[in-house]
């Protein structure tokens, strides 16, 4: 990613000499004050030699200001992020490049880039004289344990004279954005309901049901495979007919993320809410890699990517593009002010396929709403966090066990998430619980993970 462009490093475009005088350093102001004091003393004492010294002390910083103010060379700046999207806790490198686009060499340049404090200290560099047409490249690293979108810029140049009397600042106008996405964990492959071994993990073969024309073989078109010729229909209609090609359909998966503010306690990278966000990201990436069309749904009923393309990512885009879209959304997701899960329940429709949910604290009313969600999905898996236990470093209590029992009776595969739990192990436990339920004929045993 490149930003910036030619930037004039001259004072005349910046509104007069006053900004230039404001750029006097402590040394320059001290010389100016000493010169004024010497001139006043010389006038009072009648010492002409002291007056000359005072004029010299006054003139030196003023001459430096004038020379720096009338400096007329142009430099171009650019910024490149590598990578522009990085998981929380990982580092990204920012590359800065300065080009002297004039025939005049530059003086000493001090380069500074503005970054949010969560990414680290503000980077500063000193660039020596840049020859005409020359360039200088520097880089620095940024890192954040908190997901989000962070602006980088504007890039600033500070010009200084050789005596250190004055400094002038010039800024580029362009910004770049570093996206810090949630951390993801690779999940173990478990066979999910609706998978067809003959056509990949998350795809099924089915005939379209748009009408009788889809059932009757169609006329031959240039480029059709001759092995698909339907000879009986060809003899009947007197023209070459071919069998309609079977069309693949992706199995669907909805990942539900509970973002209610009242459902979570604590904050920071190790909080229950951040674990839920990271878990949802891991599930989304895992299902996309297995060929599913996925959708991210929150408690408010908002859906990503939205209503386009059947409301599911991966149906038309590639897995990488779909994952990028969903991860960018999770990078900035925050708590909602609602206390209910009814918004998500209303969005769910029948035939949702697989439903993977990450819930915070559930009271009796919201547990009933979640139980009804099971009727609108083929397979439902819930990971329930006891945020109070997370904040206190304790395991699940009897309260959450009762909620899990209610969800299992409704057909959910429900697991409690203790503090610091690893999602891959919980993923395996969910598969084992589903298999045991199928063997024992428990609630929701049909259409399980196996």
Coordinates of C-alpha atoms in Angstrom, one line a residue:
X1 CA 0.0 0.0 0.0
X2 CA 1.4 3.3 -1.0
X3 CA 0.5 6.7 0.3
X4 CA 1.6 10.2 0.1
X5 CA 3.0 12.1 -2.9
X6 CA 5.2 15.1 -3.7
X7 CA 5.3 17.5 -0.8
X8 CA 6.6 21.0 -1.1
X9 CA 9.1 21.8 1.6
X10 CA 8.9 25.5 1.4
X11 CA 7.4 28.0 3.8
X12 CA 5.7 30.3 1.3
X13 CA 2.8 27.8 1.0
X14 CA 2.2 27.7 4.7
X15 CA 0.9 31.1 5.6
X16 CA 3.7 33.6 6.1
X17 CA 6.7 33.9 8.3
X18 CA 4.9 33.5 11.6
X19 CA 4.8 29.7 11.4
X20 CA 8.5 29.8 10.5
X21 CA 9.3 31.9 13.6
X22 CA 7.3 29.5 15.7
X23 CA 9.7 26.8 14.6
X24 CA 12.5 28.3 16.5
X25 CA 14.1 25.6 18.8
X26 CA 15.2 26.2 22.4
X27 CA 18.6 27.0 21.2
X28 CA 17.3 29.5 18.6
X29 CA 15.1 31.2 21.2
X30 CA 17.9 31.4 23.7
X31 CA 20.2 33.1 21.1
X32 CA 17.4 35.5 20.2
X33 CA 16.8 36.3 23.9
X34 CA 20.5 36.7 24.6
X35 CA 20.9 39.0 21.7
X36 CA 18.0 41.2 22.7
X37 CA 19.3 41.3 26.3
X38 CA 22.8 42.3 25.0
X39 CA 21.4 45.0 22.8
X40 CA 19.4 46.5 25.7
X41 CA 22.4 46.4 28.0
X42 CA 24.6 48.0 25.3
X43 CA 22.1 50.8 24.9
X44 CA 21.9 51.4 28.6
X45 CA 25.7 51.2 29.2
X46 CA 26.7 52.8 26.0
X47 CA 28.9 49.9 24.8
X48 CA 29.0 49.7 21.1
X49 CA 30.9 46.5 21.0
X50 CA 28.3 44.8 23.2
X51 CA 25.7 46.1 20.7
X52 CA 27.4 44.4 17.9
X53 CA 27.5 41.1 19.8
X54 CA 23.7 41.5 20.5
X55 CA 23.0 42.1 16.8
X56 CA 25.0 39.0 15.9
X57 CA 23.1 36.9 18.4
X58 CA 19.8 38.2 17.0
X59 CA 20.8 37.8 13.4
X60 CA 22.0 34.2 13.5
X61 CA 18.6 32.5 14.4
X62 CA 16.7 34.9 12.1
X63 CA 19.0 34.1 9.2
X64 CA 18.5 30.4 9.8
X65 CA 14.7 30.9 9.8
X66 CA 14.9 32.9 6.5
X67 CA 17.1 30.3 4.8
X68 CA 15.0 27.4 6.0
X69 CA 11.8 29.2 5.1
X70 CA 12.9 29.8 1.5
X71 CA 14.2 26.3 1.0
X72 CA 12.5 25.1 -2.2
X73 CA 12.9 21.4 -2.8
X74 CA 10.2 18.8 -3.1
X75 CA 10.1 15.3 -1.8
X76 CA 7.7 12.4 -2.3
X77 CA 6.7 10.0 0.4
X78 CA 5.1 6.6 0.4
X79 CA 4.1 4.0 2.9
X80 CA 3.7 0.3 2.5
X81 CA 2.3 -2.2 5.0
X82 CA 3.5 -5.7 5.1
X83 CA 1.0 -7.2 5.7
X84 CA -2.0 -4.8 5.8
X85 CA -4.1 -7.4 7.7
X86 CA -2.4 -9.1 10.7
X87 CA -3.7 -11.3 13.6
X88 CA -3.7 -9.8 17.1
X89 CA -0.4 -10.3 18.8
X90 CA 1.5 -10.5 15.5
X91 CA 3.8 -7.9 14.0
X92 CA 3.5 -5.9 10.8
X93 CA 6.3 -3.9 9.2
X94 CA 5.7 -0.4 7.8
X95 CA 8.1 0.6 5.0
X96 CA 8.6 4.4 4.4
X97 CA 10.2 5.7 1.3
X98 CA 11.3 9.3 0.6
X99 CA 12.2 10.5 -2.9
X100 CA 13.9 13.8 -3.7
X101 CA 12.1 14.8 -7.0
X102 CA 14.0 18.0 -7.6
X103 CA 17.5 18.9 -8.8
X104 CA 18.4 20.4 -5.4
X105 CA 19.9 18.2 -2.6
X106 CA 18.0 18.3 0.7
X107 CA 19.4 19.1 4.0
X108 CA 19.0 17.1 7.2
X109 CA 15.5 15.6 7.4
X110 CA 13.8 14.2 10.5
X111 CA 11.0 11.8 9.5
X112 CA 8.1 11.0 11.9
X113 CA 5.0 8.9 11.4
X114 CA 1.9 9.1 13.5
X115 CA 0.7 5.8 14.9
X116 CA -1.9 5.1 17.6
X117 CA -0.3 4.5 21.0
X118 CA -1.6 0.9 21.1
X119 CA 0.7 0.0 18.2
X120 CA 3.9 1.2 20.0
X121 CA 6.0 4.3 20.3
X122 CA 5.9 6.9 17.6
X123 CA 8.7 6.1 15.1
X124 CA 11.3 8.8 14.3
X125 CA 14.2 8.7 11.8
X126 CA 17.0 11.1 10.8
X127 CA 17.8 11.2 7.1
X128 CA 21.1 12.6 5.9
X129 CA 21.4 14.7 2.8
X130 CA 19.4 13.2 -0.1
X131 CA 21.0 13.8 -3.5
X132 CA 18.9 15.1 -6.4
X133 CA 16.7 12.2 -7.6
X134 CA 17.8 10.1 -4.7
X135 CA 15.7 8.1 -2.3
X136 CA 15.9 6.8 1.3
X137 CA 14.0 3.9 2.7
X138 CA 13.4 3.1 6.4
X139 CA 11.0 0.8 8.2
X140 CA 9.6 0.1 11.6
X141 CA 7.4 -2.6 13.3
X142 CA 4.0 -2.2 14.9
X143 CA 2.2 -4.7 17.1
X144 CA -1.1 -4.8 18.9
X145 CA -2.8 -7.3 21.1
X146 CA -6.1 -5.6 20.6
X147 CA -8.0 -6.2 17.3
X148 CA -9.3 -3.1 15.4
X149 CA -8.6 -0.8 12.5
X150 CA -5.8 1.6 13.2
X151 CA -4.9 4.7 11.1
X152 CA -1.2 5.3 10.2
X153 CA -0.3 8.8 9.3
X154 CA 0.1 11.5 8.4
X155 CA 3.8 11.3 7.6
X156 CA 5.7 14.3 8.8
X157 CA 9.0 15.8 7.8
X158 CA 11.0 18.1 10.0
X159 CA 13.6 20.4 8.4
X160 CA 16.4 21.8 10.5
X161 CA 19.3 24.2 9.8
X162 CA 22.9 23.1 10.4
X163 CA 23.1 25.1 13.7
X164 CA 19.9 23.6 15.1
X165 CA 18.3 27.1 15.5
X166 CA 15.0 26.3 13.7
X167 CA 12.8 23.3 12.8
X168 CA 9.9 23.4 10.3
X169 CA 7.3 20.6 10.0
X170 CA 5.7 19.6 6.8
X171 CA 3.0 16.9 6.6
X172 CA 1.7 14.6 3.9
X173 CA -2.1 14.2 3.8
X174 CA -2.4 10.5 3.1
X175 CA -3.3 7.9 5.6
X176 CA -3.2 4.1 5.6
X177 CA -5.0 1.6 7.8
X178 CA -3.7 -1.4 9.6
X179 CA -6.4 -4.0 10.3
X180 CA -5.7 -6.2 13.3
X181 CA -8.0 -9.2 13.1
X182 CA -8.8 -11.8 15.8
X183 CA -6.4 -14.7 16.3
X184 CA -7.5 -18.0 14.8
X185 CA -6.7 -21.5 15.7
X186 CA -6.7 -24.5 13.2
X187 CA -9.5 -26.8 14.1
X188 CA -9.4 -30.6 13.6
X189 CA -11.4 -32.0 10.7
X190 CA -14.6 -33.7 11.9
X191 CA -17.2 -35.0 9.5
X192 CA -20.2 -32.8 9.6
X193 CA -23.8 -33.5 8.6
X194 CA -24.7 -33.2 5.0
X195 CA -21.2 -33.8 3.6
X196 CA -20.8 -35.9 0.5
X197 CA -17.6 -37.9 0.4
X198 CA -17.8 -38.1 -3.4
X199 CA -17.9 -34.3 -3.9
X200 CA -15.8 -32.7 -1.2
X201 CA -16.5 -31.8 2.4
X202 CA -19.0 -29.1 2.2
X203 CA -20.7 -29.7 -1.2
X204 CA -23.6 -31.7 -2.3
X205 CA -24.8 -32.7 -5.8
X206 CA -28.4 -32.0 -6.6
X207 CA -30.6 -31.4 -9.5
X208 CA -32.1 -27.9 -9.9
X209 CA -35.9 -27.8 -9.2
X210 CA -36.7 -24.8 -11.3
X211 CA -39.2 -26.6 -13.6
X212 CA -39.6 -29.4 -16.1
X213 CA -37.2 -27.8 -18.5
X214 CA -34.4 -28.6 -16.1
X215 CA -35.2 -32.2 -16.2
X216 CA -35.5 -32.7 -20.0
X217 CA -32.1 -32.8 -21.8
X218 CA -31.4 -29.5 -23.6
X219 CA -30.1 -28.9 -27.1
X220 CA -26.4 -29.3 -27.9
X221 CA -24.3 -26.2 -27.6
X222 CA -20.9 -25.6 -29.1
X223 CA -18.3 -26.9 -26.6
X224 CA -20.5 -29.5 -24.9
X225 CA -18.8 -32.8 -24.1
X226 CA -20.0 -35.4 -26.5
X227 CA -20.0 -38.0 -23.7
X228 CA -23.1 -36.2 -22.3
X229 CA -25.1 -36.7 -25.5
X230 CA -28.6 -38.2 -24.6
X231 CA -29.1 -40.5 -27.6
X232 CA -32.8 -41.4 -26.8
X233 CA -33.8 -37.7 -26.8
X234 CA -31.7 -37.1 -29.9
X235 CA -33.6 -39.8 -31.8
X236 CA -36.9 -38.4 -30.5
X237 CA -36.4 -34.8 -31.3
X238 CA -34.3 -35.2 -34.4
X239 CA -31.5 -33.0 -33.1
X240 CA -28.5 -33.5 -30.9
X241 CA -29.5 -33.4 -27.2
X242 CA -27.2 -33.5 -24.1
X243 CA -27.9 -34.3 -20.5
X244 CA -28.1 -31.3 -18.2
X245 CA -25.0 -31.1 -16.1
X246 CA -25.4 -31.6 -12.4
X247 CA -24.8 -28.4 -10.4
X248 CA -22.9 -28.3 -7.2
X249 CA -24.4 -26.7 -4.2
X250 CA -22.5 -25.7 -1.1
X251 CA -23.6 -26.8 2.3
X252 CA -24.4 -23.8 4.5
X253 CA -23.0 -22.8 7.9
X254 CA -24.1 -19.9 10.1
X255 CA -21.8 -18.8 12.9
X256 CA -23.7 -16.9 15.6
X257 CA -21.7 -14.5 17.8
X258 CA -23.3 -13.2 21.0
X259 CA -22.2 -9.6 21.5
X260 CA -24.5 -8.5 24.2
X261 CA -22.8 -6.2 26.7
X262 CA -24.7 -7.7 29.6
X263 CA -23.5 -11.2 28.7
X264 CA -19.8 -10.6 29.3
X265 CA -17.7 -9.2 32.1
X266 CA -14.2 -8.0 31.9
X267 CA -12.1 -6.6 29.1
X268 CA -8.8 -7.1 27.4
X269 CA -7.2 -9.7 25.2
X270 CA -7.8 -12.5 27.7
X271 CA -11.5 -11.7 28.4
X272 CA -14.4 -14.0 27.6
X273 CA -15.7 -11.7 24.9
X274 CA -12.4 -11.7 23.0
X275 CA -12.3 -15.6 23.3
X276 CA -15.8 -15.7 21.7
X277 CA -14.7 -13.4 18.9
X278 CA -11.6 -15.5 18.2
X279 CA -13.6 -18.7 18.4
X280 CA -16.1 -17.3 15.8
X281 CA -13.2 -16.3 13.5
X282 CA -11.6 -19.8 13.8
X283 CA -14.9 -21.5 13.0
X284 CA -15.6 -19.2 10.0
X285 CA -12.1 -19.9 8.5
X286 CA -12.4 -23.6 9.2
X287 CA -15.8 -23.9 7.5
X288 CA -14.7 -21.9 4.5
X289 CA -11.6 -24.1 4.0
X290 CA -13.9 -27.1 4.0
X291 CA -16.0 -25.7 1.2
X292 CA -19.0 -24.4 3.1
X293 CA -20.9 -21.2 2.3
X294 CA -20.8 -19.3 5.6
X295 CA -22.5 -16.4 7.2
X296 CA -21.7 -14.4 10.4
X297 CA -24.7 -13.5 12.5
X298 CA -24.8 -11.4 15.7
X299 CA -27.4 -11.2 18.4
X300 CA -28.9 -8.1 16.9
X301 CA -29.7 -9.9 13.7
X302 CA -27.1 -8.2 11.6
X303 CA -25.6 -10.6 9.0
X304 CA -22.3 -10.5 7.2
X305 CA -21.9 -10.4 4.2
X306 CA -25.6 -9.5 4.0
X307 CA -28.4 -10.3 1.7
X308 CA -26.3 -10.5 -1.5
X309 CA -25.3 -13.9 -2.9
X310 CA -27.9 -15.7 -0.9
X311 CA -26.6 -14.0 2.3
X312 CA -23.6 -16.4 2.5
X313 CA -19.9 -15.7 1.9
X314 CA -18.1 -18.4 -0.2
X315 CA -21.1 -19.0 -2.4
X316 CA -19.6 -16.9 -5.2
X317 CA -16.3 -15.6 -3.9
X318 CA -13.1 -17.5 -3.2
X319 CA -12.3 -18.7 0.3
X320 CA -9.6 -16.1 0.7
X321 CA -11.8 -13.2 -0.3
X322 CA -14.7 -14.4 1.9
X323 CA -12.4 -14.9 4.9
X324 CA -11.0 -11.4 4.4
X325 CA -14.5 -9.9 4.4
X326 CA -15.5 -11.7 7.5
X327 CA -12.3 -11.1 9.4
X328 CA -12.5 -7.4 8.7
X329 CA -15.9 -7.4 10.2
X330 CA -14.7 -9.3 13.3
X331 CA -11.8 -6.9 13.7
X332 CA -14.1 -4.1 14.7
X333 CA -17.1 -5.9 16.2
X334 CA -18.0 -4.5 19.6
X335 CA -20.6 -5.1 22.3
X336 CA -24.3 -4.4 21.5
X337 CA -26.6 -2.7 23.9
X338 CA -29.4 -5.2 23.5
X339 CA -30.2 -7.8 26.2
X340 CA -32.0 -10.3 24.0
X341 CA -31.2 -12.8 21.3
X342 CA -34.5 -12.5 19.6
X343 CA -33.0 -10.5 16.7
X344 CA -30.8 -13.4 15.7
X345 CA -33.8 -15.8 16.1
X346 CA -35.9 -13.8 13.7
X347 CA -33.2 -13.9 11.1
X348 CA -32.7 -17.6 11.2
X349 CA -34.8 -19.5 8.7
X350 CA -35.4 -23.2 8.2
X351 CA -32.8 -25.2 6.4
X352 CA -29.9 -23.2 7.8
X353 CA -27.7 -26.2 7.8
X354 CA -25.0 -26.1 10.4
X355 CA -25.3 -23.5 13.2
X356 CA -22.2 -22.9 15.4
X357 CA -22.9 -20.4 18.2
X358 CA -20.8 -18.7 20.8
X359 CA -22.8 -17.4 23.7
X360 CA -22.0 -15.4 26.8
X361 CA -24.1 -15.6 30.0
X362 CA -27.6 -16.9 29.4
X363 CA -30.6 -16.3 31.7
X364 CA -33.7 -18.5 31.7
X365 CA -35.5 -16.3 29.1
X366 CA -32.6 -16.2 26.6
X367 CA -32.0 -19.9 27.1
X368 CA -35.5 -20.6 25.9
X369 CA -34.9 -18.4 22.8
X370 CA -31.7 -20.3 22.1
X371 CA -33.5 -23.6 22.5
X372 CA -36.0 -22.5 19.8
X373 CA -33.2 -21.7 17.4
X374 CA -32.5 -25.4 17.2
X375 CA -35.7 -25.9 15.2
X376 CA -34.4 -23.6 12.4
X377 CA -31.1 -25.4 11.8
X378 CA -30.0 -28.9 10.7
X379 CA -27.2 -29.2 13.3
X380 CA -26.6 -26.8 16.2
X381 CA -23.5 -26.6 18.3
X382 CA -23.2 -24.1 21.1
X383 CA -20.1 -22.9 23.1
X384 CA -21.3 -21.2 26.3
X385 CA -19.0 -19.0 28.3
X386 CA -19.5 -18.2 32.0
X387 CA -18.0 -14.7 31.9
X388 CA -18.2 -14.3 35.6
X389 CA -16.1 -17.5 36.0
X390 CA -13.7 -16.1 33.4
X391 CA -13.2 -12.9 35.3
X392 CA -12.6 -14.7 38.5
X393 CA -10.6 -17.6 37.0
X394 CA -13.1 -20.2 38.0
X395 CA -14.7 -23.1 36.2
X396 CA -18.4 -23.4 35.2
X397 CA -20.9 -23.5 38.1
X398 CA -24.2 -25.3 38.5
X399 CA -26.0 -22.4 36.9
X400 CA -24.4 -22.9 33.5
X401 CA -24.7 -26.6 33.8
X402 CA -28.4 -26.2 34.1
X403 CA -28.5 -24.0 31.0
X404 CA -26.5 -26.6 29.1
X405 CA -28.9 -29.3 30.1
X406 CA -31.8 -27.3 28.7
X407 CA -30.0 -26.7 25.4
X408 CA -29.1 -30.4 25.0
X409 CA -32.7 -31.4 25.7
X410 CA -33.7 -29.1 22.8
X411 CA -31.2 -30.8 20.5
X412 CA -28.2 -28.7 20.8
X413 CA -24.7 -30.0 21.2
X414 CA -23.7 -27.7 24.0
X415 CA -20.4 -27.3 25.8
X416 CA -19.2 -25.0 28.6
X417 CA -16.1 -23.0 27.9
X418 CA -13.8 -22.8 31.0
X419 CA -11.3 -20.0 31.3
X420 CA -8.4 -20.3 28.9
X421 CA -9.9 -23.3 27.1
X422 CA -8.5 -24.3 23.7
X423 CA -11.1 -24.3 21.0
X424 CA -9.6 -27.3 19.0
X425 CA -10.1 -29.5 22.0
X426 CA -13.7 -28.3 22.5
X427 CA -14.3 -28.9 18.8
X428 CA -13.3 -32.5 19.3
X429 CA -15.5 -32.8 22.4
X430 CA -18.4 -31.5 20.4
X431 CA -17.9 -34.2 17.8
X432 CA -17.6 -36.9 20.5
X433 CA -20.7 -35.6 22.2
X434 CA -22.6 -35.6 19.0
X435 CA -21.5 -39.2 18.2
X436 CA -22.5 -40.4 21.7
X437 CA -25.9 -38.7 21.3
X438 CA -26.4 -40.5 18.0
X439 CA -25.5 -43.9 19.6
X440 CA -27.8 -43.5 22.6
X441 CA -30.6 -41.9 20.5
X442 CA -30.6 -38.8 22.6
X443 CA -32.3 -35.5 21.7
X444 CA -31.1 -34.1 18.3
X445 CA -29.3 -37.4 17.5
X446 CA -30.4 -37.2 13.9
X447 CA -28.4 -35.1 11.5
X448 CA -25.4 -35.1 13.8
X449 CA -21.8 -34.5 13.1
X450 CA -21.0 -38.0 12.2

